Structures are given as C-alpha cells and as structure tokens.
Amino acid sequence: MFTDIEDKVVVITGAGSGLGADMAQAFGKSKAKVVLNVRSSNHDEVVKKSIQTIKDAGGEAIQVQGNVTKEEDMAHLVEETVKQFGTLDIFINNAGYEQPIPTHEMSLKDWQKVTDINLTGAFLGSQAAIKQFLSEDKKGVIINISSVHDTIPWPNYVSYAASKGGVKLMMETMSMEYAQHGIRINNISPGAIMTERTSEKFEDPETREETLKMIPAREIGEPHHISNTALFLASDLASYIHGTTIYVDGGMTNYPAFMGGKG
Ligand code: BGC
C-alpha cells in the first residue's frame, strides 16, 4: 500500500511478541528490510518464524539481540543494522513493560524497571538513531509506541503512566530539535489492543465489559490497527507530520464517560 516503504531499513525494538512482532510482519510484507531487536533469546522461535514469513513475502530480515536500557546495546543495534543493510531509515521504539503495584508499595527497583525500559529505552534508541541519521544526512523517521496513558492517569500503574507521559514530551522536544534536519519523530499511542499479553484480561468477560465501556467504538483494538498507523507514519504520505501523537484507541482518550450526554 505504501510503496515507498519498499527497501527501507527499519529497526523495531521488542519485536519478539505483541505489537512489535506484528509491525515486523507488516513492514516485511511491504518489502522493507527489517531488523528485529529482542532483549533475550526467549523469543527465538517467534523471531525465526517472523523472519521466515518476511522473507517469503519478499522482504529481508535479521535479528539483533540487545537490551534497550543499555547504551552500548542500542549503539550496537544501529551499527549492526548499517553493517547488514548499509543504512537506517526508520527506528521504532516499541519495547515496553507494565506492572500494577499501588504507589505506596512500589519499590524503587519496581519503579526503575518500568521507567528504564519505557522512557530511558526510548531515549537511548532515539539517540542512537538520530546520531546515525545526522551522520548520513538522512531524513530518518522515529516512531515511539507510547500509550493512551501518556495522557490518561492509571491508578496502580504510576511508573507506567509517568514513563509514557515522559515519552510524549521527550518526543515533542526531540522533534523540535531535529525537524530542521528533516528527521520526523512522532508517537503512536495505543489504547486497549488484543495481544498475547492482554488477551488474559480482555478474554475475562467482566474485564472485557468494563473495558468496552471506556471505548466509544465499543471494540478492543487489533495489532494491525497499530501496524497500519506505523506504516503510514513511516511513509512519505506523512512527510509533514512532526512531533505529533496519534491515538489509536477507538476513542478512549475522548472522555467516554460523557457518552450519555449528561453532566
Ligand atoms: C496498556 C494496556 C491497557 C491499555 C488501556 C495500554 O498502554 O499496555 O495493558 O489495557 O493501555 O488501558
């Protein structure tokens, strides 16, 4: 659909499952050269399958292991990408983590685990990508997978909401710094999306019902809703979009409690 994605070199962090795995396939099917970053070898089987599917669809793909919270790993990820594919066009900060703990019970270690992956990880990934874009004088693209909780508070998830709120202002600030170089930096903020991880809660009838009440479109989203938005943002059709957040959430951020017309 987006023909200019063909042959583009795209790095996706956290590509071993969920939204990351789906985006890897979506870019691969558009014949991009995909670098699937995963932290550990736990996801090896899924990643191997993804790489095969991408190759079958006419794309190219490799796996590069690395921890988004480590500066040297993110530098290595970009280095390896350029070594294999000659350049870097698109970097997607997708790796994320969430853990419900009431604030008064949250240890510093709990807090840091989430903020390190979600916020520091996106910082290090973006920084490594920007350095590469500047060295090649390339109009590269960075997409962060944030969350509706970059704007909606989420009780028991203070580290998650704070990290995603941070990602929003980080993206806006970086975009302002590098827009003049033609580097486009934007966020996609998913709402309730069905993945391996969320299926447990969304398949529970009570939780599903409660969640659907928060979504004007009255449906749980699918990974392809996010992947399609990522393809669009990465493509030339989005060439004038800088420093923006696209909420892909069935309207969740649009005050659904007011749907009845009261108040
Ligand atoms: C979280 C999901 C949650 C959704 C809506 C996402 O950022 O990862 O677990 O269901 O926000 O609350």
Short mmCIF file of C-alpha atoms and ligand atoms in Angstrom, two decimals, residues 98 147-149 154 160 191-192 197-198 201-202 252, ligand 1:
data_model
loop_
_atom_site.label_atom_id
_atom_site.label_comp_id
_atom_site.label_asym_id
_atom_site.label_seq_id
_atom_site.Cartn_x
_atom_site.Cartn_y
_atom_site.Cartn_z
CA GLU A 98 3.99 -2.53 32.74
CA SER A 147 0.10 4.59 25.28
CA VAL A 148 -3.20 6.34 25.96
CA HIS A 149 -1.66 6.52 29.44
CA TRP A 154 -3.83 4.99 35.52
CA TYR A 160 3.91 3.24 33.51
CA GLY A 191 -5.48 2.02 23.72
CA ALA A 192 -6.75 -1.44 24.61
CA ARG A 197 -0.18 -10.30 26.88
CA THR A 198 -3.54 -8.55 27.15
CA LYS A 201 -7.65 -9.76 30.82
CA PHE A 202 -9.72 -8.96 27.72
CA MET A 252 -10.71 6.01 24.60
C1 BGC B 1 -1.65 -0.99 28.21
C2 BGC B 1 -2.77 -2.00 28.25
C3 BGC B 1 -4.07 -1.30 28.61
C4 BGC B 1 -4.32 -0.10 27.71
C5 BGC B 1 -5.59 0.67 28.06
C6 BGC B 1 -2.02 0.16 27.31
O1 BGC B 1 -0.99 1.07 27.30
O2 BGC B 1 -0.47 -1.62 27.72
O3 BGC B 1 -2.46 -3.01 29.20
O4 BGC B 1 -5.15 -2.21 28.51
O5 BGC B 1 -3.21 0.77 27.78
O6 BGC B 1 -5.69 0.93 29.44
#
